[in-house]
Amino acid sequence: MAQPKTYHPLLVSLHWLMALFIFMLLFFGKVLLVNTSNAEPVKMFGLTMHASIGLAVGVLLLVRIWLRLRTTTPPPATAGNAVLDSIGKLTHFLLYFVIALMVASGIGMAFFHDLFAILYGGTGAPLPPYFNSPPRFVHGIVADLLIALVGLHIVGAFYHQFIRKDGLFRRMWFNKK
Ligand code: HEM
């Protein structure tokens, strides 16, 4: 089968929807959640939103991997340099892996501290002090790694689009024909 010029429309939609969700999780996680005490009533709402969007990202990731394996993708974009191409490939792989790790550590934290019952079960129990627990620690460290990877991914995409001018963004958009 001939290789298409763009990704499957569902993969394109998933890419931008996940980008929006992950940006929200990272931004509000770092700026609001961490700086709001567990005793404040608004924290319960913020954490429920955070966990729900985080779980949605986990489901979207699985759908995306499944679809990625079942669809024909455009030929690999080259940066004109073997080392940069390898960094690009590694970044893409690590992005999938690290996003999965964020979701897994979030779920781990929720089980460890019985957060699902508190957030969704209406138990009325207060949020426990989870800040020093192992899954909370992993979640925080992996979040920093994800921020670095997302930064690298954006720099790479801009390098293709504006320096190499190879129209990379068109591949991750809807085919007009
Ligand atoms: C891709 C998915 C996710 C991303 C990008 C993400 C991002 C973040 C970030 C950036 C923080 C602040 C970390 C820090 O600076 O130390 C955080 C905290 C947290 N996240 Fe997530 N998260 C995700 C999924 C989840 C899931 C699925 C759950 C639970 C089911 C969850 C539960 C929590 C909790 C309980 C905290 C601690 C908030 C606090 O310090 O009070 N996260 N997350």
GROMACS .gro file of C-alpha atoms and ligand atoms in nm:
model
  220
    1MET     CA    1   0.000   0.000   0.000
    2ALA     CA    2   0.132   0.350  -0.090
    3GLN     CA    3   0.244   0.557   0.208
    4PRO     CA    4   0.007   0.846   0.283
    5LYS     CA    5   0.121   1.209   0.324
    6THR     CA    6  -0.064   1.254   0.654
    7TYR     CA    7  -0.149   1.039   0.957
    8HIS     CA    8  -0.491   0.875   0.986
    9PRO     CA    9  -0.751   1.145   1.082
   10LEU     CA   10  -0.829   0.965   1.407
   11LEU     CA   11  -0.457   0.960   1.496
   12VAL     CA   12  -0.441   1.334   1.417
   13SER     CA   13  -0.741   1.400   1.645
   14LEU     CA   14  -0.588   1.186   1.920
   15HIS     CA   15  -0.253   1.365   1.892
   16TRP     CA   16  -0.402   1.713   1.943
   17LEU     CA   17  -0.655   1.606   2.206
   18MET     CA   18  -0.383   1.430   2.409
   19ALA     CA   19  -0.152   1.732   2.364
   20LEU     CA   20  -0.425   1.958   2.511
   21PHE     CA   21  -0.500   1.720   2.801
   22ILE     CA   22  -0.131   1.667   2.884
   23PHE     CA   23  -0.062   2.040   2.872
   24MET     CA   24  -0.353   2.098   3.113
   25LEU     CA   25  -0.239   1.818   3.348
   26LEU     CA   26   0.120   1.942   3.358
   27PHE     CA   27   0.031   2.311   3.390
   28PHE     CA   28  -0.244   2.279   3.650
   29GLY     CA   29  -0.056   1.996   3.828
   30LYS     CA   30   0.259   2.205   3.871
   31VAL     CA   31   0.094   2.543   3.926
   32LEU     CA   32  -0.226   2.470   4.119
   33LEU     CA   33  -0.242   2.118   4.266
   34VAL     CA   34   0.101   2.121   4.425
   35ASN     CA   35   0.041   2.465   4.577
   36THR     CA   36  -0.304   2.394   4.720
   37SER     CA   37  -0.325   2.232   5.063
   38ASN     CA   38  -0.521   1.905   5.088
   39ALA     CA   39  -0.732   2.075   5.357
   40GLU     CA   40  -0.875   2.334   5.112
   41PRO     CA   41  -1.219   2.232   4.976
   42VAL     CA   42  -1.128   2.332   4.618
   43LYS     CA   43  -0.850   2.070   4.620
   44MET     CA   44  -1.105   1.787   4.599
   45PHE     CA   45  -1.255   1.932   4.279
   46GLY     CA   46  -0.913   2.002   4.126
   47LEU     CA   47  -0.790   1.652   4.203
   48THR     CA   48  -1.107   1.488   4.069
   49MET     CA   49  -1.066   1.679   3.740
   50HIS     CA   50  -0.694   1.592   3.732
   51ALA     CA   51  -0.746   1.219   3.795
   52SER     CA   52  -1.034   1.202   3.542
   53ILE     CA   53  -0.838   1.372   3.265
   54GLY     CA   54  -0.529   1.165   3.355
   55LEU     CA   55  -0.730   0.841   3.327
   56ALA     CA   56  -0.876   0.962   2.995
   57VAL     CA   57  -0.519   1.016   2.869
   58GLY     CA   58  -0.442   0.654   2.962
   59VAL     CA   59  -0.738   0.525   2.756
   60LEU     CA   60  -0.654   0.756   2.461
   61LEU     CA   61  -0.293   0.635   2.472
   62LEU     CA   62  -0.401   0.271   2.438
   63VAL     CA   63  -0.637   0.357   2.148
   64ARG     CA   64  -0.357   0.555   1.985
   65ILE     CA   65  -0.100   0.275   2.009
   66TRP     CA   66  -0.356   0.026   1.874
   67LEU     CA   67  -0.445   0.256   1.580
   68ARG     CA   68  -0.080   0.342   1.513
   69LEU     CA   69  -0.004  -0.029   1.470
   70ARG     CA   70  -0.303  -0.082   1.240
   71THR     CA   71  -0.266   0.217   1.005
   72THR     CA   72  -0.014   0.309   0.736
   73THR     CA   73   0.187   0.614   0.840
   74PRO     CA   74   0.375   0.873   0.632
   75PRO     CA   75   0.746   0.795   0.563
   76PRO     CA   76   0.978   0.902   0.850
   77ALA     CA   77   1.062   1.275   0.842
   78THR     CA   78   1.436   1.333   0.828
   79ALA     CA   79   1.620   1.621   0.994
   80GLY     CA   80   1.906   1.575   0.744
   81ASN     CA   81   2.135   1.434   1.015
   82ALA     CA   82   2.152   1.074   1.143
   83VAL     CA   83   2.208   1.176   1.507
   84LEU     CA   84   1.912   1.419   1.506
   85ASP     CA   85   1.695   1.153   1.341
   86SER     CA   86   1.786   0.903   1.617
   87ILE     CA   87   1.710   1.162   1.886
   88GLY     CA   88   1.372   1.224   1.719
   89LYS     CA   89   1.288   0.851   1.715
   90LEU     CA   90   1.398   0.804   2.076
   91THR     CA   91   1.195   1.109   2.188
   92HIS     CA   92   0.881   0.970   2.025
   93PHE     CA   93   0.926   0.631   2.190
   94LEU     CA   94   1.002   0.787   2.530
   95LEU     CA   95   0.697   1.013   2.505
   96TYR     CA   96   0.466   0.709   2.484
   97PHE     CA   97   0.656   0.535   2.765
   98VAL     CA   98   0.670   0.833   3.000
   99ILE     CA   99   0.302   0.923   2.947
  100ALA     CA  100   0.217   0.560   3.037
  101LEU     CA  101   0.437   0.595   3.347
  102MET     CA  102   0.254   0.915   3.452
  103VAL     CA  103  -0.083   0.741   3.425
  104ALA     CA  104   0.046   0.428   3.605
  105SER     CA  105   0.203   0.626   3.892
  106GLY     CA  106  -0.116   0.836   3.922
  107ILE     CA  107  -0.325   0.518   3.949
  108GLY     CA  108  -0.067   0.373   4.191
  109MET     CA  109  -0.097   0.682   4.410
  110ALA     CA  110  -0.477   0.664   4.397
  111PHE     CA  111  -0.475   0.297   4.515
  112PHE     CA  112  -0.203   0.356   4.772
  113HIS     CA  113  -0.406   0.632   4.942
  114ASP     CA  114  -0.759   0.513   4.863
  115LEU     CA  115  -0.816   0.824   4.651
  116PHE     CA  116  -1.068   0.663   4.412
  117ALA     CA  117  -1.312   0.605   4.701
  118ILE     CA  118  -1.262   0.961   4.827
  119LEU     CA  119  -1.284   1.131   4.485
  120TYR     CA  120  -1.555   0.920   4.319
  121GLY     CA  121  -1.713   0.715   4.598
  122GLY     CA  122  -1.850   1.007   4.800
  123THR     CA  123  -1.708   0.868   5.127
  124GLY     CA  124  -1.673   1.223   5.261
  125ALA     CA  125  -1.329   1.133   5.399
  126PRO     CA  126  -1.066   1.411   5.386
  127LEU     CA  127  -0.771   1.386   5.147
  128PRO     CA  128  -0.480   1.209   5.320
  129PRO     CA  129  -0.132   1.364   5.335
  130TYR     CA  130   0.023   1.173   5.042
  131PHE     CA  131   0.306   1.408   4.955
  132ASN     CA  132   0.590   1.184   5.079
  133SER     CA  133   0.461   0.851   4.948
  134PRO     CA  134   0.670   0.655   4.688
  135PRO     CA  135   0.417   0.677   4.399
  136ARG     CA  136   0.376   1.052   4.465
  137PHE     CA  137   0.754   1.088   4.442
  138VAL     CA  138   0.768   0.892   4.113
  139HIS     CA  139   0.474   1.095   3.972
  140GLY     CA  140   0.658   1.422   4.048
  141ILE     CA  141   0.994   1.312   3.902
  142VAL     CA  142   0.836   1.161   3.589
  143ALA     CA  143   0.635   1.482   3.542
  144ASP     CA  144   0.964   1.676   3.515
  145LEU     CA  145   1.093   1.422   3.263
  146LEU     CA  146   0.772   1.455   3.060
  147ILE     CA  147   0.804   1.835   3.057
  148ALA     CA  148   1.160   1.800   2.920
  149LEU     CA  149   1.048   1.552   2.652
  150VAL     CA  150   0.750   1.766   2.546
  151GLY     CA  151   0.992   2.062   2.519
  152LEU     CA  152   1.230   1.857   2.300
  153HIS     CA  153   0.939   1.738   2.086
  154ILE     CA  154   0.818   2.098   2.029
  155VAL     CA  155   1.171   2.223   1.948
  156GLY     CA  156   1.213   1.935   1.698
  157ALA     CA  157   0.877   2.007   1.532
  158PHE     CA  158   0.959   2.380   1.502
  159TYR     CA  159   1.304   2.297   1.363
  160HIS     CA  160   1.141   2.095   1.084
  161GLN     CA  161   0.865   2.349   1.018
  162PHE     CA  162   1.058   2.676   1.029
  163ILE     CA  163   1.427   2.593   0.968
  164ARG     CA  164   1.407   2.297   0.731
  165LYS     CA  165   1.072   2.424   0.600
  166ASP     CA  166   0.963   2.068   0.516
  167GLY     CA  167   0.595   2.121   0.605
  168LEU     CA  168   0.608   1.872   0.896
  169PHE     CA  169   0.293   2.011   1.060
  170ARG     CA  170   0.086   1.910   0.752
  171ARG     CA  171   0.157   1.544   0.837
  172MET     CA  172  -0.019   1.584   1.173
  173TRP     CA  173  -0.324   1.762   1.027
  174PHE     CA  174  -0.628   1.660   0.825
  175ASN     CA  175  -0.578   1.582   0.457
  176LYS     CA  176  -0.775   1.844   0.263
  177LYS     CA  177  -0.835   1.623  -0.043
  178HEM     C1  178  -0.059   1.181   3.161
  178HEM     C2  179  -0.118   1.179   3.279
  178HEM     C3  180  -0.084   1.269   3.395
  178HEM     C4  181  -0.006   1.383   3.399
  178HEM     C5  182   0.068   1.451   3.285
  178HEM     C6  183  -0.005   1.430   3.537
  178HEM     C7  184   0.062   1.542   3.583
  178HEM     C8  185   0.079   1.576   3.716
  178HEM     C9  186   0.166   1.680   3.767
  178HEM    C10  187   0.254   1.770   3.681
  178HEM    C11  188   0.156   1.682   3.902
  178HEM    C12  189   0.238   1.769   3.998
  178HEM    C13  190   0.367   1.691   4.023
  178HEM    C14  191   0.475   1.765   4.101
  178HEM     O1  192   0.515   1.875   4.064
  178HEM     O2  193   0.525   1.710   4.200
  178HEM    C15  194   0.060   1.579   3.940
  178HEM    C16  195   0.021   1.550   4.068
  178HEM    C17  196  -0.077   1.456   4.101
  178HEM     N1  197  -0.143   1.371   4.014
  178HEM    FE1  198  -0.112   1.356   3.815
  178HEM     N2  199  -0.082   1.345   3.613
  178HEM    C18  200  -0.133   1.247   3.530
  178HEM    C19  201  -0.217   1.141   3.566
  178HEM    C20  202  -0.271   1.123   3.692
  178HEM    C21  203  -0.366   1.019   3.727
  178HEM    C22  204  -0.424   0.913   3.630
  178HEM    C23  205  -0.393   1.035   3.860
  178HEM    C24  206  -0.485   0.956   3.949
  178HEM    C25  207  -0.570   0.865   3.909
  178HEM    C26  208  -0.315   1.147   3.908
  178HEM    C27  209  -0.313   1.193   4.038
  178HEM    C28  210  -0.230   1.293   4.086
  178HEM    C29  211  -0.219   1.329   4.227
  178HEM    C30  212  -0.297   1.266   4.344
  178HEM    C31  213  -0.123   1.430   4.234
  178HEM    C32  214  -0.073   1.501   4.361
  178HEM    C33  215  -0.130   1.638   4.370
  178HEM    C34  216  -0.076   1.709   4.494
  178HEM     O3  217   0.045   1.726   4.508
  178HEM     O4  218  -0.158   1.743   4.576
  178HEM     N3  219  -0.242   1.199   3.803
  178HEM     N4  220   0.017   1.516   3.824
   0.00000   0.00000   0.00000
